[in-house]
Short mmCIF file of C-alpha atoms in Angstrom, two decimals:
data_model
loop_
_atom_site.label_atom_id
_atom_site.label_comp_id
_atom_site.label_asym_id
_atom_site.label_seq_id
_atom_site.Cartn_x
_atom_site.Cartn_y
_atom_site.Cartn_z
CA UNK A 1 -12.51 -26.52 -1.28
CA UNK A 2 -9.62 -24.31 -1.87
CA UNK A 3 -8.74 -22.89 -5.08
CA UNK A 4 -5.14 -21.30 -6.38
CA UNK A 5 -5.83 -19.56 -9.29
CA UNK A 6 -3.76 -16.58 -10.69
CA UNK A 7 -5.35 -12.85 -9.76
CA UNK A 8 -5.15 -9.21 -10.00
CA UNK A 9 -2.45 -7.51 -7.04
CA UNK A 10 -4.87 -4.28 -7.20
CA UNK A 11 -8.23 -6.31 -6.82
CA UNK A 12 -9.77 -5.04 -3.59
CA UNK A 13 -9.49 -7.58 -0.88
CA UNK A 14 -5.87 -8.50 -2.34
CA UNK A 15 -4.67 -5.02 -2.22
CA UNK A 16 -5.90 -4.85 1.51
CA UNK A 17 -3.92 -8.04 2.23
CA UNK A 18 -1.21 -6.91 0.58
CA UNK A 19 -1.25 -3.42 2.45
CA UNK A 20 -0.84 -5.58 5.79
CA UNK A 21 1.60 -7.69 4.59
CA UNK A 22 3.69 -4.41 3.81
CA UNK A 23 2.88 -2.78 7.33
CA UNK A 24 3.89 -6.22 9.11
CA UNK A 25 7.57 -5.85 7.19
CA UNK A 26 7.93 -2.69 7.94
CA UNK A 27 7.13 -2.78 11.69
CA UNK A 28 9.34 -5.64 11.83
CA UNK A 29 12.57 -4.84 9.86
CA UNK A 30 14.29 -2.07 9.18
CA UNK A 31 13.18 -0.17 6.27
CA UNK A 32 16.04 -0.85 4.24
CA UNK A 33 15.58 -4.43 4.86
CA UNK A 34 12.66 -4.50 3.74
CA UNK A 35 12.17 -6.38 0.09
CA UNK A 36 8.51 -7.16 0.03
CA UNK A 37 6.72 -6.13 -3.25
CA UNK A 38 3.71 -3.40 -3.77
CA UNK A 39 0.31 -4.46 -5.73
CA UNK A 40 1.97 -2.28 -8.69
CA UNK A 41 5.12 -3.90 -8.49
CA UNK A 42 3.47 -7.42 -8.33
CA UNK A 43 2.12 -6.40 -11.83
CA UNK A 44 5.08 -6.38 -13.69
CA UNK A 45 5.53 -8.52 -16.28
CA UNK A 46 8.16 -10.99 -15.11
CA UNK A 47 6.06 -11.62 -11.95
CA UNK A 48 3.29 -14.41 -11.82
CA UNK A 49 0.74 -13.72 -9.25
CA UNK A 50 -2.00 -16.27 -7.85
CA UNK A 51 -4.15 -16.31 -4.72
CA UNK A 52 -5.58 -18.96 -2.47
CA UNK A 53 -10.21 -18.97 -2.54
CA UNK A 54 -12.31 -20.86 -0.49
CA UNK A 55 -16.27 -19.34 -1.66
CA UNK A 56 -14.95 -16.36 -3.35
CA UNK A 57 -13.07 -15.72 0.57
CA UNK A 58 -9.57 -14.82 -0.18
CA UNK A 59 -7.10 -17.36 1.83
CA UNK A 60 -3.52 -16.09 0.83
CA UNK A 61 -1.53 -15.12 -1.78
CA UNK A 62 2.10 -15.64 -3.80
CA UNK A 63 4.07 -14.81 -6.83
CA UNK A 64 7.12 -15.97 -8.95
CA UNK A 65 8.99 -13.78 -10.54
CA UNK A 66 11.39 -14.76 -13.27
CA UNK A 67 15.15 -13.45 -12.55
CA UNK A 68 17.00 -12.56 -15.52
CA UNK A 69 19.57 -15.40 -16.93
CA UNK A 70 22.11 -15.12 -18.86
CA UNK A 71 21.59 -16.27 -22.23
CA UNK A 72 21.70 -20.05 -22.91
CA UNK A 73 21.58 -20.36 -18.62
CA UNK A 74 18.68 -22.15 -17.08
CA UNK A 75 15.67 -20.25 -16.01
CA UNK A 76 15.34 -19.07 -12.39
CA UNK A 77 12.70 -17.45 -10.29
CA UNK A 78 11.97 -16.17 -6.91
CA UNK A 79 9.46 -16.26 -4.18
CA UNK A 80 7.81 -13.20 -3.83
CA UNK A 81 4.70 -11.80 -1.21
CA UNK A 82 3.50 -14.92 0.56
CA UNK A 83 0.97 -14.36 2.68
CA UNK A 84 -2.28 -15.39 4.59
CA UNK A 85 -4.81 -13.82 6.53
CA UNK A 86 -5.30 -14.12 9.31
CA UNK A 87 -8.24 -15.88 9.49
CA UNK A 88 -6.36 -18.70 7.29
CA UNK A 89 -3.76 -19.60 9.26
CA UNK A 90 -2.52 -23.03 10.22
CA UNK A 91 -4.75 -24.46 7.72
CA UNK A 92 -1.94 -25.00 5.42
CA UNK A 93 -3.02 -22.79 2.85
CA UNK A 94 0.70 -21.52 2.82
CA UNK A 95 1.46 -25.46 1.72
CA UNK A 96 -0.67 -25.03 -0.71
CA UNK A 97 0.57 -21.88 -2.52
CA UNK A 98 4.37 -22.67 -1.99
CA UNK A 99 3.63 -26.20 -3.86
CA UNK A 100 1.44 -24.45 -6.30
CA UNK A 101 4.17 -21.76 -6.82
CA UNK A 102 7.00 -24.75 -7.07
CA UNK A 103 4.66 -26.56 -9.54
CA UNK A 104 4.29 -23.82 -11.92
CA UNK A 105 8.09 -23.23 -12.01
CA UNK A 106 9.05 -26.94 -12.42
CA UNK A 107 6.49 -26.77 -15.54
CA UNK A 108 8.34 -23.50 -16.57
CA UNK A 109 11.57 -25.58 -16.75
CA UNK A 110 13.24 -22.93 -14.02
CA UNK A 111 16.51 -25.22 -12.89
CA UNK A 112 15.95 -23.09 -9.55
CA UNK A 113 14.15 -20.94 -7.26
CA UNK A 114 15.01 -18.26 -4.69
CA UNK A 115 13.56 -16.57 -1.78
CA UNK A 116 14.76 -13.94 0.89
CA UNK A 117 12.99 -13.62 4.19
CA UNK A 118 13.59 -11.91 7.58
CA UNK A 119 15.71 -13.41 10.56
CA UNK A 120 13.85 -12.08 13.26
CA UNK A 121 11.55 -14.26 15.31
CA UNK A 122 8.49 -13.32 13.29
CA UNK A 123 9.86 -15.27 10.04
CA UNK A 124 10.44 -18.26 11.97
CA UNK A 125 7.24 -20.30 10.46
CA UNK A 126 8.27 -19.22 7.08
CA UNK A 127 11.63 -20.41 7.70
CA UNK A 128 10.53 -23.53 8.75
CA UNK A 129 8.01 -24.14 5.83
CA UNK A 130 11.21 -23.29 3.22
CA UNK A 131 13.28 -25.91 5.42
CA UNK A 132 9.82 -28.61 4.96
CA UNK A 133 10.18 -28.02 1.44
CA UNK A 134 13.61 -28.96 0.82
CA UNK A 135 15.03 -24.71 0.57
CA UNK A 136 18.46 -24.59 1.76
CA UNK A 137 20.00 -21.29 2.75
CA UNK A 138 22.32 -20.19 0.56
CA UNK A 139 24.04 -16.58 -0.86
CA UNK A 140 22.35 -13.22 -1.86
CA UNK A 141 21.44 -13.72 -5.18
CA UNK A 142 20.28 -11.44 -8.22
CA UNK A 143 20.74 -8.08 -6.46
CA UNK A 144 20.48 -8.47 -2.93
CA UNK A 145 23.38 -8.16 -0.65
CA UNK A 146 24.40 -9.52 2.66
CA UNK A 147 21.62 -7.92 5.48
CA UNK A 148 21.93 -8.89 8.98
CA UNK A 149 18.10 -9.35 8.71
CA UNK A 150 17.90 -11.46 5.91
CA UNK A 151 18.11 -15.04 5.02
CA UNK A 152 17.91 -15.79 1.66
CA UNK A 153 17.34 -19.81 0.73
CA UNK A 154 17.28 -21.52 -2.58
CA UNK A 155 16.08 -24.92 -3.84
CA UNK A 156 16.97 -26.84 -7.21
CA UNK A 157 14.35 -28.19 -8.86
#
């Protein structure tokens, strides 16, 4: 059975996913297209981060991090540092953590939530997943700007 429970960014076998998942951006985008998060960054205090088990076996990961509102605006967060191994994939353990990542920030009241990914070829299945769960693409919010290689989708919750 496969578990979602929140985790550490620096634990061992999270960091080493985490490594790839930084390599993979960077060999596919240009650097300064690249908006992927570090294990130290994924530690901050406005980001939530959780990870997908099966027997102790780490599946995948994600995070939401809460995006500053202006006072007496609704909450709303982003998508950060999906992932799954490799080993994991097309089990829909990705399913899993974007509806466990959507559930926590409906029961955080967030009126919204945000994601940016890449437009090359490579983000296509992540594209599509966003699309199956009713994201929509829409502006650059909080402080990204226009990027030929990004997309950047929201979805009201």
């Amino acid at each position: 059975m496969i578990s979602i429970d929140r985790d550490n960014p620096t634990r061992d076998d999270v960091h080493r996913l985490l490594s790839e998942h930084l390599a993979d951006m960077f060999a596919t985008s240009p650097a300064e297209s690249v908006h992927a998060l570090d294990h130290s960054a994924l530690s901050a205090e406005s980001v939530t981060f959780w990870t997908a088990r099966e027997d102790g076996a780490l599946l995948g990961c994600g995070a939401l991090k809460l995006l500053d509102a202006a006072p007496g605006a609704a909450g709303q967060g982003e998508i950060k540092s999906m992932r799954t191994t490799t080993t994991a994939r097309g089990r829909g353990v990705a399913t899993l953590v974007l509806r466990h990542l959507l559930d926590e920030a409906r029961s955080r009241n967030l009126e919204r939530v945000y994601l940016e990914t890449g437009t090359e070829d490579y983000f296509a299945p992540a594209r599509r997943l966003y699309a199956r769960h009713g994201f929509t693409e829409c502006a650059p919010f909080a402080d990204y700007v226009l990027d030929p290689h990004s997309v950047f989708m929201k979805l009201r919750l």
